[in-house]
Coordinates of C-alpha atoms in Angstrom, one line a residue:
Chain A
M1 CA -87.1 -5.8 19.1
S2 CA -89.8 -7.3 21.3
L3 CA -88.8 -10.6 22.8
D4 CA -90.9 -9.4 25.6
I5 CA -93.9 -11.4 26.3
A6 CA -95.1 -9.2 29.0
S7 CA -95.2 -6.3 26.5
M8 CA -97.7 -7.9 24.2
T9 CA -100.3 -7.7 26.8
T10 CA -99.4 -4.2 27.9
A11 CA -98.8 -2.9 24.4
P12 CA -101.8 -0.8 23.8
A13 CA -101.0 1.1 27.0
K14 CA -97.9 2.1 25.4
T15 CA -99.4 3.5 22.0
A16 CA -99.2 6.9 23.8
V17 CA -95.7 6.9 22.6
G18 CA -97.1 6.4 19.1
R19 CA -94.1 6.8 16.9
R20 CA -92.3 4.0 18.9
R21 CA -95.1 1.6 18.0
L22 CA -94.2 2.2 14.2
W23 CA -90.7 0.8 14.8
T24 CA -91.8 -2.2 16.8
P25 CA -92.5 -5.2 14.8
R26 CA -94.8 -7.9 16.1
P27 CA -93.2 -10.5 17.8
R28 CA -92.0 -12.9 15.2
P29 CA -91.6 -16.8 15.5
A30 CA -87.7 -16.3 15.4
Q31 CA -87.9 -13.8 18.4
V32 CA -90.1 -16.2 20.3
M33 CA -87.4 -18.7 19.6
V34 CA -84.9 -16.6 20.9
F35 CA -86.5 -16.4 23.9
V36 CA -87.2 -20.2 24.3
G37 CA -83.4 -20.5 23.5
L38 CA -82.4 -18.4 26.3
L39 CA -84.6 -20.3 28.4
V40 CA -83.4 -23.7 27.6
L41 CA -79.7 -22.3 27.9
A42 CA -80.4 -21.0 31.3
L43 CA -81.6 -24.5 32.1
I44 CA -78.6 -26.0 31.1
W45 CA -76.6 -23.5 33.0
I46 CA -78.3 -24.2 36.4
Y47 CA -78.7 -27.9 36.0
P48 CA -75.2 -29.0 37.2
F49 CA -76.0 -27.3 40.5
I50 CA -79.4 -28.8 40.9
W51 CA -77.9 -32.2 40.1
L52 CA -75.2 -31.9 42.6
I53 CA -77.4 -30.9 45.4
S54 CA -79.6 -33.9 44.6
A55 CA -76.9 -36.2 44.4
S56 CA -75.7 -35.1 47.7
L57 CA -78.8 -36.2 49.3
K58 CA -79.2 -39.5 47.5
T59 CA -77.9 -43.1 48.3
Q60 CA -74.9 -44.4 46.4
P61 CA -76.9 -46.7 43.8
E62 CA -79.7 -44.2 43.5
I63 CA -77.2 -41.3 41.9
F64 CA -76.5 -43.4 38.7
G65 CA -79.1 -46.0 38.9
A66 CA -82.4 -43.9 39.1
G67 CA -82.4 -42.3 35.7
L68 CA -82.8 -38.5 35.2
G69 CA -84.9 -38.1 38.4
L70 CA -83.6 -35.3 40.7
I71 CA -85.6 -35.8 43.8
P72 CA -84.1 -38.1 46.1
Q73 CA -86.5 -40.9 47.7
E74 CA -85.5 -39.8 50.9
P75 CA -82.8 -37.1 51.6
I76 CA -79.5 -38.7 53.2
W77 CA -78.2 -36.1 55.2
E78 CA -75.6 -38.6 56.7
N79 CA -73.6 -37.8 53.4
Y80 CA -72.8 -34.4 54.6
A81 CA -71.9 -35.6 58.0
R82 CA -69.4 -38.1 56.2
A83 CA -68.0 -35.5 54.2
W84 CA -67.6 -33.1 57.0
T85 CA -65.9 -35.3 59.8
V86 CA -64.7 -38.6 58.3
V87 CA -63.0 -37.1 55.1
G88 CA -62.0 -34.2 57.0
F89 CA -63.8 -31.2 55.3
D90 CA -64.1 -29.6 58.8
R91 CA -60.4 -29.1 58.7
Y92 CA -60.3 -28.1 55.1
F93 CA -63.1 -25.4 55.6
L94 CA -61.1 -23.9 58.5
N95 CA -57.8 -23.9 56.3
T96 CA -59.6 -22.3 53.5
I97 CA -61.2 -19.4 55.7
L98 CA -57.7 -18.7 57.3
I99 CA -55.9 -18.8 53.8
T100 CA -58.5 -16.8 52.2
G101 CA -59.0 -14.2 54.9
G102 CA -55.2 -13.7 55.2
T103 CA -54.7 -13.4 51.3
V104 CA -57.6 -10.9 51.1
L105 CA -55.9 -8.6 53.7
L106 CA -52.6 -8.9 52.4
I107 CA -53.7 -7.9 48.8
A108 CA -56.0 -5.2 50.1
A109 CA -53.4 -3.7 52.4
R110 CA -50.5 -3.6 50.2
S111 CA -52.5 -2.6 47.0
A112 CA -54.2 0.4 49.0
L113 CA -50.8 1.7 50.2
A114 CA -49.0 1.4 47.0
G115 CA -52.0 2.5 44.9
Y116 CA -52.3 5.5 47.1
V117 CA -48.7 6.8 46.2
L118 CA -48.8 5.6 42.8
G119 CA -51.9 7.4 42.0
R120 CA -51.1 10.7 43.7
Y121 CA -47.4 11.4 43.7
S122 CA -44.5 11.3 41.4
F123 CA -41.3 10.1 42.6
P124 CA -38.0 8.6 41.2
G125 CA -38.8 5.0 40.1
K126 CA -42.4 5.3 39.4
K127 CA -42.0 4.7 35.8
L128 CA -40.0 1.7 36.5
I129 CA -42.6 0.1 38.8
I130 CA -45.4 0.8 36.3
A131 CA -43.5 -0.9 33.5
I132 CA -42.5 -3.9 35.6
F133 CA -46.6 -4.2 36.5
L134 CA -47.4 -4.1 32.8
I135 CA -44.7 -6.8 32.0
T136 CA -45.7 -9.1 34.6
F137 CA -49.5 -8.5 34.2
F138 CA -50.3 -11.8 32.3
L139 CA -47.4 -13.9 34.0
P140 CA -49.0 -17.3 34.3
E141 CA -49.0 -19.2 37.5
G142 CA -47.7 -22.1 35.8
Y143 CA -44.6 -20.1 34.9
T144 CA -44.1 -18.8 38.5
I145 CA -44.8 -21.8 40.7
I146 CA -41.4 -23.5 40.7
P147 CA -39.5 -20.4 42.0
V148 CA -42.3 -19.8 44.3
V149 CA -42.1 -23.1 45.8
Q150 CA -38.2 -22.8 46.0
L151 CA -38.4 -19.5 47.6
T152 CA -40.9 -20.8 50.0
D153 CA -38.8 -23.6 51.0
Q154 CA -35.8 -21.5 51.6
L155 CA -37.8 -19.3 54.0
G156 CA -39.0 -22.2 55.8
L157 CA -42.6 -21.5 55.2
L158 CA -43.5 -24.8 53.1
N159 CA -46.5 -26.3 54.9
T160 CA -47.5 -23.5 56.9
H161 CA -50.6 -21.2 56.4
A162 CA -48.3 -18.2 56.2
G163 CA -46.4 -19.7 53.5
V164 CA -49.7 -20.3 51.3
I165 CA -50.8 -16.8 51.9
L166 CA -47.7 -15.2 51.1
G167 CA -47.7 -17.5 47.8
L168 CA -51.2 -16.4 46.9
G169 CA -51.0 -12.6 47.9
A170 CA -47.5 -11.2 48.1
G171 CA -46.9 -11.2 44.3
G172 CA -49.0 -10.6 41.4
Q173 CA -52.5 -9.2 41.6
V174 CA -51.5 -5.8 39.7
A175 CA -55.1 -5.1 38.9
A176 CA -56.0 -4.3 42.5
T177 CA -53.2 -1.9 42.8
L178 CA -54.0 0.0 39.5
L179 CA -57.7 0.1 40.6
Y180 CA -56.6 1.8 43.9
A181 CA -54.3 4.1 41.9
G182 CA -57.0 5.2 39.6
Y183 CA -59.3 6.1 42.3
F184 CA -57.0 8.1 44.4
R185 CA -55.7 9.9 41.5
G186 CA -59.3 11.3 41.0
L187 CA -59.7 12.5 44.3
P188 CA -59.2 16.3 44.8
K189 CA -55.8 17.7 45.9
E190 CA -57.3 20.0 48.4
L191 CA -57.9 17.1 50.7
E192 CA -54.3 16.7 51.6
E193 CA -53.6 20.4 51.6
C194 CA -56.4 21.0 54.2
A195 CA -55.2 18.1 56.3
R196 CA -51.8 19.1 56.1
L197 CA -52.7 22.7 57.3
D198 CA -54.4 21.1 60.2
G199 CA -51.1 19.1 60.9
A200 CA -51.8 15.6 60.0
G201 CA -49.1 13.6 58.7
H202 CA -48.6 11.4 55.7
F203 CA -49.9 8.3 57.6
R204 CA -52.8 10.0 59.4
I205 CA -53.8 11.6 56.0
F206 CA -53.9 8.0 54.4
F207 CA -55.4 6.2 57.2
R208 CA -58.0 8.7 58.5
I209 CA -59.1 10.3 55.1
M210 CA -57.9 8.6 52.1
L211 CA -58.6 5.1 52.8
P212 CA -62.2 5.5 54.2
L213 CA -63.0 7.6 50.9
A214 CA -61.7 4.6 48.9
W215 CA -64.2 2.2 50.3
P216 CA -65.9 1.3 47.1
I217 CA -62.6 0.2 45.7
T218 CA -61.8 -1.6 48.8
A219 CA -65.2 -3.5 48.5
T220 CA -64.3 -4.4 44.8
V221 CA -60.7 -5.6 45.6
V222 CA -61.8 -7.6 48.7
I223 CA -64.6 -9.3 46.5
L224 CA -62.2 -10.0 43.6
T225 CA -59.6 -11.3 45.8
F226 CA -61.9 -13.5 47.8
L227 CA -63.0 -15.3 44.7
F228 CA -59.4 -15.7 43.7
A229 CA -58.2 -16.9 46.9
W230 CA -61.0 -19.2 47.8
N231 CA -60.9 -20.7 44.3
A232 CA -57.1 -21.1 44.1
Y233 CA -55.9 -24.7 43.2
L234 CA -52.3 -25.0 41.8
L235 CA -50.5 -23.4 44.6
P236 CA -52.4 -24.8 47.5
L237 CA -52.1 -28.2 46.0
V238 CA -48.2 -27.8 45.4
F239 CA -47.7 -26.3 49.0
T240 CA -49.6 -29.1 50.6
L241 CA -48.4 -32.0 48.8
S242 CA -46.7 -33.4 51.8
E243 CA -48.8 -31.8 54.6
P244 CA -52.3 -33.1 54.1
A245 CA -53.6 -31.3 57.3
L246 CA -53.0 -28.0 55.5
R247 CA -55.3 -28.7 52.6
T248 CA -58.0 -26.5 51.3
L249 CA -61.2 -27.2 50.2
A250 CA -60.3 -27.4 46.6
V251 CA -57.3 -29.5 47.2
G252 CA -59.2 -31.7 49.6
M253 CA -61.7 -32.4 47.1
T254 CA -59.1 -33.9 44.7
A255 CA -57.6 -35.9 47.6
F256 CA -61.1 -37.1 48.3
V257 CA -61.3 -38.5 44.8
G258 CA -58.2 -40.4 45.2
E259 CA -58.8 -41.7 48.7
Y260 CA -62.5 -42.6 48.7
G261 CA -63.0 -43.0 44.9
T262 CA -66.4 -44.5 44.7
D263 CA -68.0 -42.4 47.4
W264 CA -69.8 -40.2 44.9
S265 CA -72.7 -39.0 47.3
G266 CA -69.9 -38.1 49.7
M267 CA -68.2 -36.4 47.0
A268 CA -71.3 -34.4 46.0
A269 CA -71.8 -33.5 49.7
A270 CA -68.3 -32.2 50.0
A271 CA -68.6 -30.3 46.7
V272 CA -71.6 -28.6 47.9
I273 CA -69.9 -27.6 51.2
S274 CA -67.1 -26.3 49.4
L275 CA -69.2 -24.3 46.8
V276 CA -71.8 -23.0 49.1
P277 CA -69.9 -20.3 50.8
V278 CA -68.9 -18.7 47.5
M279 CA -72.2 -18.8 46.0
A280 CA -74.0 -17.5 49.0
V281 CA -71.7 -14.4 49.2
F282 CA -72.2 -13.9 45.4
V283 CA -76.0 -14.3 45.8
A284 CA -75.9 -11.8 48.7
L285 CA -73.7 -9.2 47.0
Q286 CA -74.3 -10.0 43.4
R287 CA -75.0 -6.4 42.1
K288 CA -71.6 -5.5 43.9
F289 CA -70.1 -8.3 42.1
V290 CA -71.2 -7.6 38.7
D291 CA -70.5 -3.9 39.0
S292 CA -66.9 -4.5 40.3
I293 CA -66.2 -6.7 37.3
A294 CA -67.8 -4.6 34.7
G295 CA -66.2 -1.5 36.3
A296 CA -62.9 -3.0 36.3
V297 CA -63.1 -3.7 32.5
K298 CA -65.1 -0.5 31.4
Q299 CA -63.0 2.1 33.1
Chain B
M1 CA -58.2 -4.5 31.6
T2 CA -58.9 -1.3 29.6
A3 CA -58.9 0.2 32.9
T4 CA -55.4 -1.2 33.8
L5 CA -53.7 -0.1 30.3
E6 CA -55.3 3.3 30.4
Q7 CA -54.6 3.7 34.2
S8 CA -50.7 2.9 33.7
R9 CA -50.6 5.2 30.8
H10 CA -52.1 8.0 32.9
L11 CA -49.7 7.3 35.8
M12 CA -46.8 7.3 33.4
E13 CA -47.6 10.7 32.1
S14 CA -48.0 12.1 35.6
A15 CA -44.4 11.2 36.4
E16 CA -43.1 14.5 36.7
R17 CA -39.7 15.7 35.4
P18 CA -37.1 15.7 38.3
K19 CA -36.1 19.3 39.5
D20 CA -33.8 18.6 42.2
G21 CA -31.2 15.9 42.3
L22 CA -32.1 12.3 42.5
L23 CA -31.0 11.7 46.1
R24 CA -32.6 14.6 47.4
R25 CA -35.9 13.5 45.9
I26 CA -35.5 10.3 47.4
R27 CA -34.9 11.5 50.6
K28 CA -37.7 13.9 50.6
N29 CA -40.1 11.2 49.4
W30 CA -38.9 8.8 52.0
W31 CA -42.5 8.1 53.2
I32 CA -43.6 7.2 49.8
Y33 CA -41.0 4.4 49.8
L34 CA -42.3 3.3 53.1
F35 CA -45.8 3.0 51.6
L36 CA -44.4 0.9 48.7
L37 CA -42.3 -1.3 50.9
P38 CA -44.9 -4.2 51.2
T39 CA -45.3 -4.2 47.4
F40 CA -41.5 -3.9 46.9
L41 CA -40.9 -7.1 49.0
G42 CA -43.9 -9.0 48.1
Y43 CA -43.9 -8.3 44.3
G44 CA -40.3 -8.5 44.1
A45 CA -39.8 -11.9 45.7
Y46 CA -43.0 -13.4 44.5
T47 CA -43.5 -12.2 40.9
V48 CA -40.0 -10.3 39.9
Y49 CA -37.8 -13.0 41.3
P50 CA -39.8 -16.1 39.8
L51 CA -39.8 -14.3 36.6
V52 CA -35.9 -14.0 36.5
A53 CA -35.2 -17.3 38.5
S54 CA -37.3 -19.4 36.0
W55 CA -34.6 -18.7 33.2
W56 CA -31.7 -19.6 35.4
F57 CA -33.4 -22.7 36.6
A58 CA -34.2 -23.7 32.9
F59 CA -30.5 -24.2 32.5
L60 CA -30.2 -26.6 35.3
D61 CA -30.4 -30.3 36.0
W62 CA -32.1 -30.3 39.3
P63 CA -33.9 -33.3 40.6
G64 CA -35.7 -31.8 43.6
F65 CA -35.7 -28.8 45.9
A66 CA -33.8 -30.6 48.6
A67 CA -30.9 -31.2 45.9
Q68 CA -28.3 -28.8 44.2
G69 CA -28.9 -28.0 40.6
T70 CA -26.1 -28.4 38.2
F71 CA -25.8 -26.2 35.2
I72 CA -26.2 -28.0 32.0
G73 CA -26.6 -25.3 29.5
I74 CA -29.1 -25.5 26.9
E75 CA -29.6 -29.1 27.2
N76 CA -33.1 -28.9 28.8
F77 CA -34.2 -27.0 25.8
Q78 CA -32.7 -29.3 23.2
R79 CA -34.6 -32.1 25.0
L80 CA -37.9 -30.1 25.0
V81 CA -37.7 -29.6 21.3
R82 CA -37.5 -33.3 20.7
D83 CA -39.9 -34.3 23.5
D84 CA -43.2 -35.5 21.8
L85 CA -45.2 -35.0 25.0
F86 CA -44.1 -31.5 25.3
W87 CA -45.4 -30.7 21.9
N88 CA -48.5 -32.7 22.5
A89 CA -49.3 -30.5 25.6
F90 CA -48.4 -27.3 23.5
G91 CA -50.7 -28.4 20.8
N92 CA -53.5 -29.5 23.2
S93 CA -53.2 -25.9 24.7
L94 CA -53.4 -24.5 21.2
V95 CA -56.4 -26.3 20.4
F96 CA -58.0 -25.7 23.7
L97 CA -57.5 -21.9 23.1
L98 CA -58.4 -22.0 19.2
V99 CA -62.0 -23.8 20.1
A100 CA -62.8 -22.5 23.3
V101 CA -61.9 -18.7 23.1
P102 CA -63.9 -18.0 20.0
L103 CA -67.0 -20.2 21.6
R104 CA -66.8 -18.2 24.6
V105 CA -66.3 -14.7 23.2
G106 CA -69.0 -15.3 20.5
L107 CA -71.7 -17.0 22.7
A108 CA -71.1 -14.4 25.4
L109 CA -71.5 -11.7 23.0
F110 CA -74.8 -13.0 21.7
L111 CA -76.2 -13.5 25.2
A112 CA -75.1 -9.8 25.9
L113 CA -77.0 -8.6 23.0
V114 CA -80.1 -10.4 23.8
L115 CA -79.9 -9.4 27.5
N116 CA -79.0 -5.9 26.5
R117 CA -82.3 -5.2 24.8
K118 CA -84.7 -3.1 26.9
K119 CA -87.4 -5.6 26.3
T120 CA -86.0 -8.9 27.3
P121 CA -87.7 -10.2 30.3
F122 CA -86.1 -11.2 33.3
K123 CA -82.9 -9.9 32.6
G124 CA -81.4 -9.5 36.0
F125 CA -82.4 -13.2 36.6
F126 CA -80.6 -14.6 33.3
R127 CA -77.5 -12.4 34.1
T128 CA -77.2 -13.8 37.5
L129 CA -77.9 -17.3 36.4
F130 CA -75.2 -17.3 33.6
F131 CA -72.8 -15.7 36.1
L132 CA -73.2 -18.2 38.8
P133 CA -70.6 -20.8 37.6
V134 CA -68.0 -18.1 37.3
V135 CA -67.7 -17.9 41.3
T136 CA -67.4 -21.3 41.8
T137 CA -64.1 -23.4 42.3
G138 CA -62.5 -24.6 39.2
A139 CA -60.9 -27.7 40.9
I140 CA -64.4 -28.6 42.5
I141 CA -66.4 -27.9 39.1
G142 CA -63.7 -30.5 37.4
V143 CA -64.5 -33.2 40.0
V144 CA -68.3 -32.5 39.7
F145 CA -68.1 -32.9 36.0
T146 CA -66.5 -36.1 36.1
L147 CA -69.5 -37.5 37.8
L148 CA -72.0 -35.6 35.4
L149 CA -70.1 -36.8 32.3
D150 CA -69.8 -40.5 33.3
A151 CA -71.2 -43.0 31.0
S152 CA -73.9 -43.7 33.6
G153 CA -74.3 -40.1 34.6
P154 CA -77.2 -37.6 33.6
I155 CA -75.6 -36.0 30.5
S156 CA -74.9 -39.3 28.7
L157 CA -78.4 -40.5 29.8
A158 CA -80.0 -37.4 28.7
L159 CA -78.3 -37.8 25.1
V160 CA -79.1 -41.2 24.7
T161 CA -82.9 -40.6 25.7
A162 CA -82.9 -37.8 23.0
G163 CA -81.6 -40.2 20.5
I164 CA -78.4 -38.2 19.8
L165 CA -76.2 -40.8 21.4
E166 CA -76.6 -44.5 20.3
S167 CA -75.1 -46.0 23.6
P168 CA -73.9 -44.4 26.8
A169 CA -70.3 -42.7 26.6
N170 CA -67.9 -41.2 29.1
F171 CA -66.6 -38.1 27.3
V172 CA -64.0 -37.6 29.8
A173 CA -62.6 -41.3 29.3
H174 CA -62.4 -41.1 25.6
S175 CA -59.0 -39.7 24.1
G176 CA -61.0 -38.4 21.1
T177 CA -63.4 -36.2 23.4
S178 CA -61.5 -35.6 26.5
L179 CA -60.0 -32.2 25.5
Y180 CA -63.4 -31.2 24.1
A181 CA -65.2 -32.2 27.3
G182 CA -62.8 -29.8 29.0
V183 CA -63.6 -27.0 26.4
G184 CA -67.4 -27.5 27.2
V185 CA -67.1 -27.2 30.9
W186 CA -64.6 -24.5 30.6
V187 CA -67.0 -22.4 28.4
W188 CA -70.0 -23.3 30.8
K189 CA -68.0 -22.0 33.6
W190 CA -66.4 -18.9 32.3
L191 CA -69.2 -17.6 29.8
G192 CA -70.8 -15.4 32.4
I193 CA -68.0 -13.2 33.0
T194 CA -67.5 -12.5 29.2
M195 CA -70.9 -11.8 29.0
I196 CA -70.6 -9.1 31.7
Y197 CA -67.7 -7.8 29.7
W198 CA -69.7 -7.4 26.8
L199 CA -72.6 -5.9 28.6
A200 CA -70.2 -3.3 29.9
A201 CA -69.1 -2.7 26.5
L202 CA -72.5 -2.2 25.0
Q203 CA -73.5 0.4 27.5
T204 CA -70.8 2.6 26.0
I205 CA -72.7 2.7 22.9
P206 CA -75.2 5.6 23.3
E207 CA -78.9 4.9 22.9
E208 CA -79.2 7.7 20.2
V209 CA -76.9 5.4 17.9
H210 CA -79.7 2.8 18.1
E211 CA -82.5 5.2 17.8
A212 CA -80.9 6.8 14.7
A213 CA -80.6 3.3 13.1
M214 CA -84.1 2.4 13.7
I215 CA -85.3 5.8 12.1
D216 CA -83.0 5.0 9.1
G217 CA -85.1 1.7 8.9
A218 CA -82.0 -0.8 9.7
T219 CA -83.1 -4.2 10.7
P220 CA -81.6 -5.5 13.9
L221 CA -79.3 -7.7 11.9
R222 CA -77.9 -4.7 9.7
E223 CA -77.5 -2.5 12.6
F224 CA -75.6 -5.0 14.4
R225 CA -73.5 -5.8 11.5
H226 CA -72.9 -2.1 10.3
I227 CA -73.1 0.0 13.4
T228 CA -72.8 -2.2 16.8
L229 CA -70.0 -4.3 15.6
P230 CA -67.6 -1.8 14.5
L231 CA -67.9 0.2 17.6
L232 CA -67.3 -3.0 19.5
V233 CA -64.2 -4.1 17.8
P234 CA -61.9 -2.6 20.4
F235 CA -63.5 -4.4 23.3
L236 CA -63.4 -7.6 21.2
V237 CA -59.7 -7.3 20.9
I238 CA -59.5 -6.7 24.8
I239 CA -62.1 -9.5 25.6
T240 CA -60.2 -11.9 23.4
L241 CA -57.0 -11.2 25.2
I242 CA -58.5 -11.7 28.6
D243 CA -60.2 -15.0 27.7
T244 CA -57.0 -16.1 25.7
V245 CA -54.8 -15.9 28.8
G246 CA -57.6 -17.4 30.9
A247 CA -57.6 -20.3 28.3
L248 CA -53.8 -21.0 28.7
N249 CA -54.4 -21.1 32.6
V250 CA -56.8 -24.0 32.8
F251 CA -54.9 -26.2 35.1
D252 CA -57.6 -26.5 38.0
L253 CA -60.2 -27.4 35.8
M254 CA -58.3 -29.9 33.3
Y255 CA -56.3 -31.5 36.2
T256 CA -59.5 -32.4 38.1
L257 CA -61.5 -33.3 35.1
T258 CA -59.4 -35.4 33.1
G259 CA -55.9 -35.3 34.9
G260 CA -54.5 -34.5 31.3
G261 CA -55.7 -38.2 30.1
P262 CA -56.5 -40.7 28.8
S263 CA -53.0 -41.2 27.6
F264 CA -52.2 -37.5 27.5
S265 CA -54.8 -36.7 25.0
S266 CA -56.0 -33.7 27.1
E267 CA -52.6 -32.7 28.8
V268 CA -52.2 -28.8 28.4
I269 CA -48.9 -27.2 29.1
E270 CA -49.7 -26.3 32.9
I271 CA -50.3 -30.3 33.6
F272 CA -47.0 -31.1 31.7
I273 CA -45.2 -28.5 33.9
F274 CA -46.9 -29.7 37.2
R275 CA -46.3 -33.4 36.2
T276 CA -42.5 -32.8 35.2
A277 CA -41.9 -30.8 38.4
F278 CA -44.1 -32.3 41.1
G279 CA -46.1 -35.4 39.8
A280 CA -42.8 -37.5 39.0
T281 CA -41.0 -39.7 41.4
V282 CA -37.8 -37.9 40.5
P283 CA -38.8 -34.1 40.1
Q284 CA -37.2 -32.6 36.9
L285 CA -37.3 -29.2 38.2
G286 CA -34.9 -27.7 35.5
Y287 CA -36.5 -29.3 32.8
A288 CA -40.1 -28.2 34.0
S289 CA -38.5 -24.7 34.2
A290 CA -37.6 -24.8 30.6
A291 CA -41.1 -25.8 29.6
A292 CA -42.5 -22.9 31.8
V293 CA -40.1 -20.4 30.4
L294 CA -41.5 -21.4 26.8
F295 CA -45.1 -21.2 28.3
G296 CA -44.4 -17.8 29.7
L297 CA -43.0 -16.6 26.3
L298 CA -46.0 -17.9 24.6
T299 CA -48.5 -16.3 26.9
M300 CA -46.4 -12.9 26.6
G301 CA -46.2 -13.1 22.9
L302 CA -50.0 -13.5 22.7
A303 CA -50.5 -10.7 25.0
V304 CA -48.2 -8.3 23.2
A305 CA -49.8 -9.4 19.7
Q306 CA -53.2 -8.3 21.0
A307 CA -51.8 -5.1 22.7
V308 CA -50.7 -4.2 19.1
G309 CA -54.3 -5.1 18.1
I310 CA -55.9 -2.9 20.6
R311 CA -53.8 0.1 19.3
W312 CA -54.8 -0.7 15.8
A313 CA -58.4 -1.2 16.6
R314 CA -58.2 2.2 18.4
R315 CA -56.9 4.0 15.7
R316 CA -59.1 2.6 13.4
T317 CA -62.2 3.6 15.3
G318 CA -61.0 6.7 16.5
A319 CA -61.3 7.9 20.2
M320 CA -62.3 5.1 22.7
K321 CA -62.0 5.6 26.2

């Protein structure tokens, strides 16, 4: 039970809960080992990131030549400047922000609208919509990519930001709609009845009353969609094969490998540039992150 | 995930029986369809249309988006069945799935059990730390690990120093290990989210169950085996389903880590589709579509099998919300 090192010192204070003490065996070597194992695993988990930051500040020969040491002799900030301007990560960064922003907006908007009516009203065709959602829930991206490219090509949107945004956000993402539907379903009926008595129409009710009430779901959907769009790869890759100026960070990174194959320190710096925004958002909002995901599963 | 399945069932039930005529009901509810318009258009064009169109494309000989496809019947499928590289990719995906999913689900459960104990110190810190790789970009992580796993990189160096390896080795560049290098990186990247699923599942077990077990003098191992584990079975099925689907969608990581190589040893189905459709000088869109259709069927089949599993597990353990 007690993996807890802290409790070994504070244990006497807890004897007030006398019976509990009886059940608590002394820390056995096995349990100490579990804790040590946890620590080692944690180190393995964080090591790639520490190595990456260290490599991004090293000189080229230092990365692979200096053994396991993580501290650079002298931080080379120029690596970042090179990745940012010479390789074009400034451009990729902007593209990623535009595409992620557009995708998040698109998914949140259409999911909230659809979730509201699916959650609160019954109408002809509802069962059909739900059935289609279920059938397509696990549709892999590798399955849809060819028709999506063909469609985007027909629409004349290949090699545009709008094309990538539609490709990422217009279809799929059933979970967001169902999250909204579940939440709206749980809100009391009186809300609409009162508002209707006051003369509010459907759209007023939705935008003034319902949507603001659903902000926890909006936060969850925005966070999950942000992750999805920022990290997307296959679709942006295929959409930008003939238009390098449209690359996102993820696509730019692989192009970097192809074009400047041996510039490891520049690559590491570029990777840090690409990863920092998602990781920063995560660290800032980590409670919300974890609760969103746990909530989405548990409900 | 449970959410979505439960949700959809509730939604289905709440669909009322019609009282008025169909047309009148549609007219009365016109605004509802206006709310659904973005979904109709977007989902219809970008999900339902591809679902159907892929089947049509699979019967075409179609050398590029600019060209016109010609109908060739089931020739693509006949060719696929005889294509060693397709079966190689299919097999690699299956091996990936069979090795990586149990590893990820099992290790995550172990971590969740440890982190769910009241007395484990720094729980929040560990949880954050294990979750960190989840939010990162798969394609970037793939590139980063080509450096980490290089023969002169830190992982090989550490293994040699520890005496586990005799000489430096590049795991990504060897056909015997490249797929498993992908498995390792994938488990590292995604373990945190499965751990969160498990923690959420463990929260549903009331504290009293644990206390009762202790009063009865159950050891932690026995308690886990006979009490916790049976209660977790429904979650096990769902979590395995989510992770299985994840294991079939590893394009970003595998493509950037190994590119499917060396000599196709780590080419998974998605890379096969991508290579056939977009990577070749003459795109074979019909042929790639045929492979995609089979891939889709495989995914759906696994999903259906596990959905049946969920039902079975529910019935077995009684009520689970």
